[in-house]
CSV table of C-alpha atoms in Angstrom, one decimal:
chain,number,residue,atom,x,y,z
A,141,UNK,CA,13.8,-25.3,17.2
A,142,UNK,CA,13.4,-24.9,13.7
A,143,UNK,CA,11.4,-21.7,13.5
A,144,UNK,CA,14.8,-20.0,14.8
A,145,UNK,CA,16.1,-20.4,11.5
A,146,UNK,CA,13.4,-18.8,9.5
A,147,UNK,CA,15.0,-15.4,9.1
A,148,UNK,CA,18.0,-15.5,6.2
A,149,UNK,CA,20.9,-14.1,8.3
A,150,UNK,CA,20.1,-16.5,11.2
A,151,UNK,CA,20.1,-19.5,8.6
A,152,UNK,CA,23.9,-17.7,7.8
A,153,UNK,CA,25.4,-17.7,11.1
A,154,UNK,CA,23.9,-21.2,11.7
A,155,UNK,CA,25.6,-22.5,8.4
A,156,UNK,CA,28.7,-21.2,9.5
A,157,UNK,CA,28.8,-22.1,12.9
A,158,UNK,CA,27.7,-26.0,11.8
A,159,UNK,CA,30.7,-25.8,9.4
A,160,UNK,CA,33.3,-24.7,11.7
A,161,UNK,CA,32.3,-26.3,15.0
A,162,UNK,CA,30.5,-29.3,14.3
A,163,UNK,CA,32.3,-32.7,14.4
A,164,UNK,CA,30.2,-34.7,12.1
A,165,UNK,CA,32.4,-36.7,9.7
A,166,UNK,CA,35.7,-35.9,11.9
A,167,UNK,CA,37.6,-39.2,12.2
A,168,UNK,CA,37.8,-41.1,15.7
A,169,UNK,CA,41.5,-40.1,16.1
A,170,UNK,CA,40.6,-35.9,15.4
A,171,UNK,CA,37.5,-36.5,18.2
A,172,UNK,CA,39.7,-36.3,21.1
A,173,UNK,CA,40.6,-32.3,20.2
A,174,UNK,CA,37.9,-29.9,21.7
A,175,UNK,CA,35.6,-28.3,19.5
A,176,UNK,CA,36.0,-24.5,18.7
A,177,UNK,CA,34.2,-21.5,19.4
A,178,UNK,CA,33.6,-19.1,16.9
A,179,UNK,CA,33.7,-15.7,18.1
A,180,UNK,CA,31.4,-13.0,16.4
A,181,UNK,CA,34.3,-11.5,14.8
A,182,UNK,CA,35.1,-14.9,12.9
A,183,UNK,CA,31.5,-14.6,11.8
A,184,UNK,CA,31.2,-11.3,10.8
A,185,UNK,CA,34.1,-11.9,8.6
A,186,UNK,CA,32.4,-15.1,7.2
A,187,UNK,CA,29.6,-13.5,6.9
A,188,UNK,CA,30.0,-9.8,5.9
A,189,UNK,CA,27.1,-9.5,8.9
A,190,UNK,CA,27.4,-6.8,10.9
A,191,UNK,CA,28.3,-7.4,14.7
A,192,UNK,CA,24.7,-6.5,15.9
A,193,UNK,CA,23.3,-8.8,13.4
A,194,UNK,CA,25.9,-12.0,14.3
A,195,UNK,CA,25.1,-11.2,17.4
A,196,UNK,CA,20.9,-11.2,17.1
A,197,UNK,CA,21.1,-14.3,14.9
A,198,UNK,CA,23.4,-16.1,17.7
A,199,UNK,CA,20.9,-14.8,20.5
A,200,UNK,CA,17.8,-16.7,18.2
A,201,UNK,CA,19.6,-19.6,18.2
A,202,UNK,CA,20.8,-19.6,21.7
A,203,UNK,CA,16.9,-19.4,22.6
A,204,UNK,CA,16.2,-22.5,20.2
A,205,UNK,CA,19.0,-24.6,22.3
A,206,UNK,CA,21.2,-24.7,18.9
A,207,UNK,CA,24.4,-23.6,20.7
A,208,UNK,CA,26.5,-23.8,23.2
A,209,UNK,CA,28.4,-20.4,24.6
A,210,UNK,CA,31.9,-19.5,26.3
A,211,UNK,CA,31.8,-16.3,27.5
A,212,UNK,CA,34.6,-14.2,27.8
A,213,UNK,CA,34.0,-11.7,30.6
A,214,UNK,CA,37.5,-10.1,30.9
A,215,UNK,CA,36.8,-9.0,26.3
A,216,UNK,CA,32.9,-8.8,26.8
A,217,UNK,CA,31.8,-11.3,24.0
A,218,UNK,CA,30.4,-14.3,23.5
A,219,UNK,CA,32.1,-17.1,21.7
A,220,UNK,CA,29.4,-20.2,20.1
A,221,UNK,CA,29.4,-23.1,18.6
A,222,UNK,CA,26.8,-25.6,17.8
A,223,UNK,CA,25.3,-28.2,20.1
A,224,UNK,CA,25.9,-31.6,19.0
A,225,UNK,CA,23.1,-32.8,21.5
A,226,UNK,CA,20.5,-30.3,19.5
A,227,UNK,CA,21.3,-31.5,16.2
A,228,UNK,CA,21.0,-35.4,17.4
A,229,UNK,CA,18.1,-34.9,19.3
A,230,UNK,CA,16.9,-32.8,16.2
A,231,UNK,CA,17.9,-35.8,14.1
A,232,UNK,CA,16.0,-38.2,16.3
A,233,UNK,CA,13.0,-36.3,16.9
A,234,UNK,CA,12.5,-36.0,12.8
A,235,UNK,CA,13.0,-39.5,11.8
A,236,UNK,CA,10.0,-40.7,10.7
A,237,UNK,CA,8.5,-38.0,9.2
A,238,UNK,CA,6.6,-38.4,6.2
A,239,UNK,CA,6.8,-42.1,6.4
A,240,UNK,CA,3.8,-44.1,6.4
A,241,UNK,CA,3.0,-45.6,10.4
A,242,UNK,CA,0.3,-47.7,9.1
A,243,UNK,CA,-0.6,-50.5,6.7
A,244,UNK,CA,-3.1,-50.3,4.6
């Protein structure tokens, strides 16, 4: 899940996306709005990344199970934004590391 954000301008689009969409530190009352989608024009303008490269990065992270997609047949794009689940089971998964297991 990781390796997917090995390459700078997938690292980008991530960044962004986990900025706009994700609703860490959003208040109980705000948690009842849905989450947006970011479209790849939002990111291409947050990221001065062309639409090809939004749309490799997205397609990375897609295959690592870091988003979640709406696709809009009737315009022919995708929309993403990141998957909460990932990220905690991301979390989960890496607590622990580095720390000792044993006593010595």
């Amino acid at each position: 899940m990781i390796d997917a954000l090995a390459e700078p301008e997938t690292l980008l689009v991530f960044g962004v996306l986990a900025v706009r969409t994700s609703r860490a530190g959003v208040s109980a009352s705000d948690q009842v709005r849905s989450t947006p989608y970011v479209t790849p024009f939002g990111l291409m303008r947050a990221t001065s990344l062309s639409r090809d490269v939004v749309e490799a990065a997205a397609a990375r992270l897609k295959r690592a199970g870091l988003l979640e997609v709406l696709v809009d047949d009737e315009r022919g794009y995708e929309s993403w934004r990141v998957s909460e689940a990932a990220l905690a089971a991301a979390t989960t998964e890496s607590v622990g590391v580095g720390s000792r297991t044993g006593r010595g």
